[in-house]
């Protein structure tokens, strides 16, 4: 449900559909009140059947800090959406609980995995230990879904070059195995002796689809076309091309590229008014940016 809130904020900022957003008003208020109740109980309610971030963190002691961090991010956006819909009282209450969670930093003694550490960075709840854990992430510790938030956290800390290195090696390994879509899950160890996905598996080679998978998606239950794993596409637009939507419906967009060692970047970014095209080239250590935007979209730098 916390992810649902976050996604609806992104959806509204991109398309600016206030009519659709208003249809979610009553449910968002219910969600807000439920969140207040959960936070008041310090996330310890008998009727909550576990607290879940993702399968790679399932059952770990640090998972509660991931849940608190997602809740913190969701409250920030819930406040803004309720304010837009003139739900002033509930919006103000969201801010109170958001400030409470944000200021309740993660315990520096707690051992975090890199996914939970990244969430604490994005929620501004991080300790120095969780910052260091995020910065030390390698492609061998990634997951297809939570990997996106590790990339975002690295960018937030000014380390786009590290994020690109991970994309090249982790998602790049899938490309080397013939991927034309984003896979639900992938582990670098699977690639060592695997045949390409578009080739017949001969004796002595591993089947990248049929031989692997974990948790609820073992072997052929592992999806090879999974939207939740497509984070690099958003990352490249938002953090490398530097696209930031400033006003709902993409009426105002800020462009602040960071090529992080790339020679060039070309991005087509869809808006309700048409495609914004961004071309960036690095010349003599300077980034030259050319933007073509449709009528109705204001570009700022």
C-alpha positions as a Python dict, from the first residue, in 0.01 Angstrom:
ca = {
    (1, 'X'): (0, 0, 0),
    (2, 'X'): (290, 237, 72),
    (3, 'X'): (422, 169, -278),
    (4, 'X'): (71, 238, -415),
    (5, 'X'): (87, 586, -261),
    (6, 'X'): (434, 655, -403),
    (7, 'X'): (333, 537, -750),
    (8, 'X'): (23, 755, -750),
    (9, 'X'): (233, 1061, -675),
    (10, 'X'): (460, 982, -971),
    (11, 'X'): (154, 919, -1188),
    (12, 'X'): (-6, 1251, -1095),
    (13, 'X'): (313, 1453, -1144),
    (14, 'X'): (364, 1302, -1488),
    (15, 'X'): (11, 1323, -1626),
    (16, 'X'): (-156, 1583, -1403),
    (17, 'X'): (-491, 1400, -1401),
    (18, 'X'): (-661, 1567, -1104),
    (19, 'X'): (-992, 1393, -1181),
    (20, 'X'): (-833, 1050, -1142),
    (21, 'X'): (-640, 1160, -833),
    (22, 'X'): (-961, 1288, -674),
    (23, 'X'): (-1120, 946, -723),
    (24, 'X'): (-853, 811, -485),
    (25, 'X'): (-924, 1073, -216),
    (26, 'X'): (-1131, 864, 26),
    (27, 'X'): (-899, 566, 4),
    (28, 'X'): (-592, 787, 56),
    (29, 'X'): (-747, 933, 370),
    (30, 'X'): (-816, 580, 496),
    (31, 'X'): (-456, 484, 417),
    (32, 'X'): (-327, 791, 602),
    (33, 'X'): (-529, 710, 915),
    (34, 'X'): (-413, 348, 903),
    (35, 'X'): (-51, 467, 875),
    (36, 'X'): (-93, 698, 1176),
    (37, 'X'): (-225, 403, 1377),
    (38, 'X'): (64, 177, 1269),
    (39, 'X'): (326, 441, 1351),
    (40, 'X'): (169, 512, 1692),
    (41, 'X'): (207, 139, 1764),
    (42, 'X'): (570, 147, 1644),
    (43, 'X'): (478, -94, 1362),
    (44, 'X'): (389, -362, 1619),
    (45, 'X'): (26, -459, 1565),
    (46, 'X'): (-110, -809, 1616),
    (47, 'X'): (-327, -784, 1305),
    (48, 'X'): (-32, -708, 1075),
    (49, 'X'): (78, -1032, 913),
    (50, 'X'): (448, -954, 896),
    (51, 'X'): (626, -652, 752),
    (52, 'X'): (755, -710, 402),
    (53, 'X'): (998, -515, 183),
    (54, 'X'): (1109, -771, -72),
    (55, 'X'): (1198, -1140, -89),
    (56, 'X'): (1571, -1074, -58),
    (57, 'X'): (1511, -913, 285),
    (58, 'X'): (1237, -1145, 406),
    (59, 'X'): (1268, -1229, 775),
    (60, 'X'): (1584, -1026, 837),
    (61, 'X'): (1607, -811, 1149),
    (62, 'X'): (1663, -500, 938),
    (63, 'X'): (1340, -538, 737),
    (64, 'X'): (1146, -320, 981),
    (65, 'X'): (1376, -27, 895),
    (66, 'X'): (1296, -77, 529),
    (67, 'X'): (923, -69, 602),
    (68, 'X'): (961, 247, 810),
    (69, 'X'): (1160, 411, 528),
    (70, 'X'): (900, 325, 262),
    (71, 'X'): (630, 457, 496),
    (72, 'X'): (828, 778, 543),
    (73, 'X'): (856, 835, 167),
    (74, 'X'): (486, 752, 120),
    (75, 'X'): (382, 1001, 389),
    (76, 'X'): (580, 1277, 219),
    (77, 'X'): (390, 1223, -106),
    (78, 'X'): (57, 1155, 63),
    (79, 'X'): (84, 1493, 234),
    (80, 'X'): (135, 1666, -102),
    (81, 'X'): (-150, 1486, -279),
    (82, 'X'): (-399, 1547, 3),
    (83, 'X'): (-299, 1913, 9),
    (84, 'X'): (-365, 1937, -365),
    (85, 'X'): (-714, 1796, -298),
    (86, 'X'): (-774, 2053, -18),
    (87, 'X'): (-765, 1790, 256),
    (88, 'X'): (-571, 2033, 472),
    (89, 'X'): (-618, 1870, 812),
    (90, 'X'): (-516, 1520, 701),
    (91, 'X'): (-229, 1662, 497),
    (92, 'X'): (-95, 1849, 799),
    (93, 'X'): (-116, 1532, 1007),
    (94, 'X'): (82, 1345, 739),
    (95, 'X'): (358, 1602, 778),
    (96, 'X'): (370, 1551, 1154),
    (97, 'X'): (412, 1175, 1114),
    (98, 'X'): (654, 1218, 822),
    (99, 'X'): (877, 1444, 1031),
    (100, 'X'): (859, 1195, 1318),
    (101, 'X'): (972, 902, 1100),
    (102, 'X'): (1238, 1102, 915),
    (103, 'X'): (1392, 1220, 1240),
    (104, 'X'): (1393, 869, 1385),
    (105, 'X'): (1724, 767, 1228),
    (106, 'X'): (1817, 404, 1185),
    (107, 'X'): (2027, 257, 1466),
    (108, 'X'): (2394, 266, 1363),
    (109, 'X'): (2449, -68, 1535),
    (110, 'X'): (2191, -249, 1322),
    (111, 'X'): (2324, -466, 1040),
    (112, 'X'): (2148, -366, 716),
    (113, 'X'): (2154, -529, 376),
    (114, 'X'): (2223, -293, 86),
    (115, 'X'): (1856, -272, -19),
    (116, 'X'): (1733, -160, 322),
    (117, 'X'): (2033, 73, 356),
    (118, 'X'): (1941, 241, 26),
    (119, 'X'): (1582, 293, 141),
    (120, 'X'): (1703, 468, 458),
    (121, 'X'): (1914, 699, 240),
    (122, 'X'): (1616, 785, 18),
    (123, 'X'): (1398, 849, 324),
    (124, 'X'): (1669, 1066, 483),
    (125, 'X'): (1680, 830, 782),
    (126, 'X'): (2026, 690, 717),
    (127, 'X'): (2313, 633, 956),
    (128, 'X'): (2675, 652, 846),
    (129, 'X'): (2676, 274, 843),
    (130, 'X'): (2382, 255, 604),
    (131, 'X'): (2543, 517, 378),
    (132, 'X'): (2865, 314, 365),
    (133, 'X'): (2669, -5, 298),
    (134, 'X'): (2492, 154, 1),
    (135, 'X'): (2813, 299, -142),
    (136, 'X'): (2987, -41, -125),
    (137, 'X'): (2718, -220, -330),
    (138, 'X'): (2839, -435, -619),
    (139, 'X'): (2655, -604, -903),
    (140, 'X'): (2679, -931, -707),
    (141, 'X'): (2441, -790, -442),
    (142, 'X'): (2170, -656, -670),
    (143, 'X'): (1810, -759, -726),
    (144, 'X'): (1601, -662, -1026),
    (145, 'X'): (1334, -471, -832),
    (146, 'X'): (1513, -320, -531),
    (147, 'X'): (1817, -251, -748),
    (148, 'X'): (1642, 61, -880),
    (149, 'X'): (1632, 214, -533),
    (150, 'X'): (1999, 136, -480),
    (151, 'X'): (2072, 323, -804),
    (152, 'X'): (1860, 617, -687),
    (153, 'X'): (2032, 624, -349),
    (154, 'X'): (2375, 623, -512),
    (155, 'X'): (2267, 915, -731),
    (156, 'X'): (2128, 1101, -431),
    (157, 'X'): (2477, 1075, -279),
    (158, 'X'): (2636, 1211, -598),
    (159, 'X'): (2764, 878, -728),
    (160, 'X'): (2606, 833, -1070),
    (161, 'X'): (2927, 681, -1206),
    (162, 'X'): (2900, 397, -954),
    (163, 'X'): (2536, 344, -1048),
    (164, 'X'): (2625, 324, -1419),
    (165, 'X'): (2898, 73, -1341),
    (166, 'X'): (2640, -150, -1171),
    (167, 'X'): (2393, -114, -1459),
    (168, 'X'): (2662, -214, -1710),
    (169, 'X'): (2760, -521, -1514),
    (170, 'X'): (2424, -641, -1372),
    (171, 'X'): (2164, -555, -1636),
    (172, 'X'): (2441, -578, -1897),
    (173, 'X'): (2492, -942, -1802),
    (174, 'X'): (2128, -1006, -1892),
    (175, 'X'): (2182, -838, -2229),
    (176, 'X'): (2484, -1060, -2287),
    (177, 'X'): (2257, -1359, -2227),
    (178, 'X'): (2017, -1240, -2499),
    (179, 'X'): (1764, -1045, -2290),
    (180, 'X'): (1529, -818, -2486),
    (181, 'X'): (1301, -759, -2186),
    (182, 'X'): (1354, -698, -1814),
    (183, 'X'): (1369, -1017, -1608),
    (184, 'X'): (1191, -1063, -1276),
    (185, 'X'): (1506, -1176, -1096),
    (186, 'X'): (1868, -1239, -1180),
    (187, 'X'): (2179, -1340, -992),
    (188, 'X'): (2525, -1287, -1139),
    (189, 'X'): (2620, -1643, -1040),
    (190, 'X'): (2360, -1779, -1282),
    (191, 'X'): (2549, -1639, -1582),
    (192, 'X'): (2874, -1829, -1529),
    (193, 'X'): (2782, -2139, -1729),
    (194, 'X'): (2449, -2042, -1883),
    (195, 'X'): (2344, -2061, -2246),
    (196, 'X'): (2187, -1752, -2399),
    (197, 'X'): (1811, -1726, -2366),
    (198, 'X'): (1775, -1724, -2747),
    (199, 'X'): (1980, -2041, -2802),
    (200, 'X'): (1919, -2411, -2752),
    (201, 'X'): (2072, -2532, -2425),
    (202, 'X'): (2336, -2795, -2505),
    (203, 'X'): (2472, -3058, -2268),
    (204, 'X'): (2700, -2914, -2006),
    (205, 'X'): (2538, -2567, -2011),
    (206, 'X'): (2287, -2424, -1765),
    (207, 'X'): (1939, -2312, -1871),
    (208, 'X'): (1916, -1949, -1753),
    (209, 'X'): (1538, -1983, -1734),
    (210, 'X'): (1467, -2339, -1624),
    (211, 'X'): (1755, -2400, -1384),
    (212, 'X'): (1730, -2095, -1161),
    (213, 'X'): (1498, -1866, -966),
    (214, 'X'): (1436, -1827, -595),
    (215, 'X'): (1153, -1785, -346),
    (216, 'X'): (813, -1799, -519),
    (217, 'X'): (958, -1786, -870),
    (218, 'X'): (1172, -2096, -908),
    (219, 'X'): (1259, -2233, -1251),
    (220, 'X'): (998, -2166, -1520),
    (221, 'X'): (787, -1956, -1284),
    (222, 'X'): (1053, -1686, -1320),
    (223, 'X'): (910, -1413, -1544),
    (224, 'X'): (1132, -1293, -1826),
    (225, 'X'): (921, -983, -1897),
    (226, 'X'): (866, -798, -1572),
    (227, 'X'): (787, -429, -1541),
    (228, 'X'): (918, -396, -1186),
    (229, 'X'): (1273, -468, -1307),
    (230, 'X'): (1285, -183, -1560),
    (231, 'X'): (1429, 70, -1314),
    (232, 'X'): (1735, 157, -1529),
    (233, 'X'): (1509, 323, -1787),
    (234, 'X'): (1372, 565, -1526),
    (235, 'X'): (1717, 604, -1372),
    (236, 'X'): (1876, 708, -1702),
    (237, 'X'): (1600, 964, -1765),
    (238, 'X'): (1586, 1108, -1413),
    (239, 'X'): (1944, 1084, -1291),
    (240, 'X'): (2166, 1085, -1602),
    (241, 'X'): (1962, 1308, -1835),
    (242, 'X'): (1856, 1490, -1518),
    (243, 'X'): (1483, 1520, -1586),
    (244, 'X'): (1282, 1651, -1290),
    (245, 'X'): (910, 1728, -1319),
    (246, 'X'): (844, 2052, -1133),
    (247, 'X'): (473, 2098, -1204),
    (248, 'X'): (197, 1834, -1243),
    (249, 'X'): (135, 1719, -1596),
    (250, 'X'): (492, 1800, -1702),
    (251, 'X'): (399, 2167, -1745),
    (252, 'X'): (744, 2260, -1614),
    (253, 'X'): (1046, 2032, -1637),
    (254, 'X'): (1397, 2091, -1510),
    (255, 'X'): (1689, 1947, -1708),
    (256, 'X'): (2017, 1902, -1522),
    (257, 'X'): (2223, 1623, -1685),
    (258, 'X'): (2510, 1434, -1524),
    (259, 'X'): (2665, 1208, -1787),
    (260, 'X'): (2896, 1046, -1530),
    (261, 'X'): (3160, 961, -1788),
    (262, 'X'): (2929, 890, -2083),
    (263, 'X'): (3013, 1064, -2410),
    (264, 'X'): (2651, 1128, -2504),
    (265, 'X'): (2290, 1065, -2403),
    (266, 'X'): (1974, 1091, -2616),
    (267, 'X'): (1640, 1070, -2437),
    (268, 'X'): (1280, 1077, -2566),
    (269, 'X'): (1061, 1166, -2267),
    (270, 'X'): (681, 1132, -2312),
    (271, 'X'): (455, 1403, -2167),
    (272, 'X'): (81, 1477, -2205),
    (273, 'X'): (180, 1741, -2462),
    (274, 'X'): (411, 1523, -2670),
    (275, 'X'): (772, 1409, -2666),
    (276, 'X'): (1049, 1609, -2503),
    (277, 'X'): (1377, 1526, -2680),
    (278, 'X'): (1703, 1575, -2497),
    (279, 'X'): (2046, 1542, -2655),
    (280, 'X'): (2354, 1573, -2435),
    (281, 'X'): (2715, 1550, -2546),
    (282, 'X'): (3031, 1583, -2345),
    (283, 'X'): (3283, 1808, -2520),
    (284, 'X'): (3608, 1906, -2345),
    (285, 'X'): (3465, 1807, -2005),
    (286, 'X'): (3160, 2028, -2065),
    (287, 'X'): (2808, 1895, -2124),
    (288, 'X'): (2630, 2055, -2419),
    (289, 'X'): (2254, 2007, -2393),
    (290, 'X'): (1993, 2055, -2665),
    (291, 'X'): (1625, 2023, -2572),
    (292, 'X'): (1324, 2021, -2803),
    (293, 'X'): (992, 2051, -2618),
    (294, 'X'): (629, 2068, -2740),
    (295, 'X'): (404, 2367, -2671),
    (296, 'X'): (274, 2353, -2315),
    (297, 'X'): (600, 2232, -2159),
    (298, 'X'): (832, 2488, -2003),
    (299, 'X'): (1197, 2384, -1975),
    (300, 'X'): (1425, 2525, -1706),
    (301, 'X'): (1791, 2450, -1635),
}
